[in-house]
């Protein structure tokens, strides 16, 4: 379809293209509108609405200019990529300096590995003795106080329910304990 525009160097309406394309280029009449719209979407054919009509055109010079522009963009990307590659190669060479495989370097690397291993072992041992840390012990004491207060509160609640049940239903303690599953030795913590 682009050949129709390039050969005639003219402006067309949709109905004109629908007549010309099947005759000259063998494009099926049902797909002319779709093909033309895809060319417009790809910026290969220009279109403009004038009044109630849509006009379509494409000139060879525009296609040539768009190709040149695309080529310039690609060449710019190539040069940027080459510069980046060069700078990365320089960085790699700079990083290699001082990292030659010498006896001193290999012994230092072994020593570093051994020190890292020792550090890991010491951290594991420190974690074992964490329970003896004064801060951890103090935190445990505080949490124990909070837990004892909660136990006392729930014990109060149980005794309050037992008292209410005694008054309301006239049950004795053993019957209430059995009904609610309360142990006989249930009492406050010391």
Coordinates of C-alpha atoms in Angstrom, one line a residue:
X1 CA 0.0 0.0 0.0
X2 CA 2.9 2.3 0.6
X3 CA 3.8 2.0 -3.0
X4 CA 0.5 3.6 -4.0
X5 CA 1.4 6.7 -2.0
X6 CA 5.0 6.8 -3.1
X7 CA 4.3 6.3 -6.8
X8 CA 1.5 8.9 -7.0
X9 CA 2.8 11.4 -4.5
X10 CA -0.8 12.4 -4.0
X11 CA -3.3 12.9 -1.2
X12 CA -6.2 10.4 -1.0
X13 CA -9.5 9.9 0.8
X14 CA -10.4 6.5 2.2
X15 CA -12.8 5.8 -0.6
X16 CA -10.2 6.5 -3.2
X17 CA -7.7 4.1 -1.6
X18 CA -10.4 1.5 -1.2
X19 CA -10.9 1.7 -5.0
X20 CA -7.2 1.9 -6.1
X21 CA -5.6 -0.7 -3.7
X22 CA -7.5 -3.8 -4.8
X23 CA -7.0 -2.9 -8.5
X24 CA -3.4 -1.9 -8.6
X25 CA -1.8 -3.8 -5.7
X26 CA -4.1 -6.8 -5.2
X27 CA -5.0 -5.9 -1.6
X28 CA -8.3 -7.4 -0.5
X29 CA -11.0 -4.7 -0.3
X30 CA -12.1 -5.8 3.2
X31 CA -8.6 -5.3 4.7
X32 CA -7.8 -1.9 3.0
X33 CA -9.1 0.2 5.9
X34 CA -7.3 -2.0 8.5
X35 CA -4.0 -1.9 6.7
X36 CA -4.3 1.9 6.2
X37 CA -5.1 2.4 9.9
X38 CA -2.1 0.3 10.9
X39 CA 0.1 2.4 8.7
X40 CA -1.2 5.6 10.3
X41 CA -0.7 4.1 13.7
X42 CA 2.9 3.3 12.8
X43 CA 3.5 6.8 11.5
X44 CA 4.2 5.6 8.0
X45 CA 1.2 7.4 6.6
X46 CA 0.0 10.8 7.7
X47 CA -3.7 11.6 8.1
X48 CA -5.7 14.8 8.7
X49 CA -9.3 15.5 9.1
X50 CA -10.5 18.4 7.0
X51 CA -14.2 19.2 7.5
X52 CA -16.0 15.9 7.3
X53 CA -13.3 14.0 5.3
X54 CA -10.2 12.2 6.3
X55 CA -7.2 12.7 4.0
X56 CA -4.2 10.3 3.8
X57 CA -0.7 10.8 2.3
X58 CA 2.8 9.6 2.5
X59 CA 5.8 11.0 0.6
X60 CA 9.1 9.2 -0.1
X61 CA 11.0 12.0 1.5
X62 CA 9.3 11.5 4.8
X63 CA 10.1 7.8 4.8
X64 CA 13.7 8.6 4.0
X65 CA 13.9 11.2 6.7
X66 CA 12.4 8.8 9.3
X67 CA 14.8 6.1 8.3
X68 CA 17.7 8.5 8.6
X69 CA 16.5 9.6 12.0
X70 CA 16.1 6.0 13.2
X71 CA 19.6 5.2 11.9
X72 CA 21.1 8.2 13.7
X73 CA 19.4 7.1 17.0
X74 CA 20.7 3.5 16.6
X75 CA 24.2 4.8 15.8
X76 CA 24.1 7.0 18.9
X77 CA 23.0 4.0 21.0
X78 CA 25.9 2.0 19.5
X79 CA 28.4 4.7 20.4
X80 CA 27.1 5.1 23.9
X81 CA 27.2 1.3 24.4
X82 CA 30.8 1.2 23.1
X83 CA 31.8 4.0 25.5
X84 CA 30.1 2.1 28.4
X85 CA 31.9 -1.1 27.4
X86 CA 35.3 0.8 27.3
X87 CA 34.7 2.3 30.8
X88 CA 33.7 -1.0 32.2
X89 CA 36.8 -2.7 30.8
X90 CA 38.9 0.0 32.3
X91 CA 37.2 -0.5 35.7
X92 CA 37.9 -4.2 35.4
X93 CA 41.5 -3.6 34.6
X94 CA 41.8 -1.2 37.5
X95 CA 40.2 -3.7 39.9
X96 CA 42.6 -6.4 38.8
X97 CA 45.6 -4.2 39.9
X98 CA 46.8 -5.5 43.2
X99 CA 44.9 -8.8 42.9
X100 CA 47.5 -10.8 41.2
X101 CA 47.7 -14.3 42.6
X102 CA 50.8 -14.2 44.8
X103 CA 51.8 -16.2 47.8
X104 CA 51.2 -13.3 50.1
X105 CA 47.7 -12.7 48.7
X106 CA 46.7 -16.4 48.9
X107 CA 47.9 -16.6 52.5
X108 CA 46.0 -13.4 53.4
X109 CA 42.8 -14.9 51.8
X110 CA 43.3 -18.1 53.8
X111 CA 43.7 -16.0 57.0
X112 CA 40.6 -14.0 56.2
X113 CA 38.6 -17.2 55.7
X114 CA 39.8 -18.5 59.0
X115 CA 39.0 -15.3 60.8
X116 CA 35.5 -15.3 59.3
X117 CA 35.0 -18.9 60.5
X118 CA 36.2 -17.9 64.0
X119 CA 33.8 -14.9 64.1
X120 CA 30.9 -17.2 63.1
X121 CA 31.8 -19.6 65.9
X122 CA 32.2 -16.8 68.5
X123 CA 28.8 -15.4 67.5
X124 CA 27.2 -18.8 68.0
X125 CA 28.9 -19.2 71.4
X126 CA 27.7 -15.7 72.4
X127 CA 24.2 -16.7 71.4
X128 CA 24.4 -19.7 73.8
X129 CA 25.3 -17.5 76.7
X130 CA 22.6 -14.9 75.8
X131 CA 20.4 -16.2 78.7
X132 CA 23.0 -15.0 81.2
X133 CA 23.1 -11.5 79.8
X134 CA 22.0 -9.1 82.5
X135 CA 19.7 -7.2 80.0
X136 CA 18.0 -10.4 78.9
X137 CA 17.6 -11.6 82.5
X138 CA 16.0 -8.2 83.5
X139 CA 13.7 -8.5 80.5
X140 CA 12.7 -12.0 81.6
X141 CA 12.0 -10.7 85.1
X142 CA 9.7 -7.9 83.8
X143 CA 7.8 -10.4 81.6
X144 CA 7.4 -12.7 84.6
X145 CA 5.9 -9.8 86.6
X146 CA 3.4 -9.1 83.8
X147 CA 2.6 -12.8 83.6
X148 CA 2.0 -13.1 87.3
X149 CA -0.3 -10.1 87.3
X150 CA -2.3 -11.7 84.4
X151 CA -2.6 -15.0 86.3
X152 CA -3.8 -13.2 89.5
X153 CA -6.4 -11.3 87.4
X154 CA -7.7 -14.6 85.9
X155 CA -7.7 -16.2 89.3
X156 CA -9.8 -13.3 90.6
X157 CA -12.2 -13.8 87.7
X158 CA -12.5 -17.5 88.4
X159 CA -13.3 -16.9 92.1
X160 CA -15.8 -14.1 91.2
X161 CA -17.7 -16.5 88.9
X162 CA -17.6 -19.2 91.6
X163 CA -19.0 -16.7 94.1
X164 CA -21.8 -15.6 91.7
X165 CA -22.7 -19.2 90.9
X166 CA -22.9 -20.0 94.6
X167 CA -25.3 -17.1 95.2
X168 CA -27.4 -17.6 92.1
X169 CA -27.8 -21.4 92.1
X170 CA -26.9 -22.4 95.7
X171 CA -24.2 -24.8 94.6
X172 CA -21.4 -26.0 96.9
X173 CA -17.7 -25.5 95.9
X174 CA -17.1 -29.2 94.9
X175 CA -20.0 -29.2 92.5
X176 CA -18.9 -25.9 90.9
X177 CA -15.3 -27.1 90.6
X178 CA -16.5 -30.3 89.0
X179 CA -18.8 -28.5 86.5
X180 CA -16.2 -26.0 85.4
X181 CA -13.2 -28.4 85.6
X182 CA -11.5 -26.4 88.3
X183 CA -8.9 -28.4 90.3
X184 CA -9.5 -28.7 94.0
X185 CA -6.1 -27.2 94.9
X186 CA -6.8 -24.1 92.7
X187 CA -5.5 -20.9 94.4
X188 CA -3.5 -17.7 94.0
X189 CA 0.2 -17.9 93.1
X190 CA 2.8 -17.0 95.7

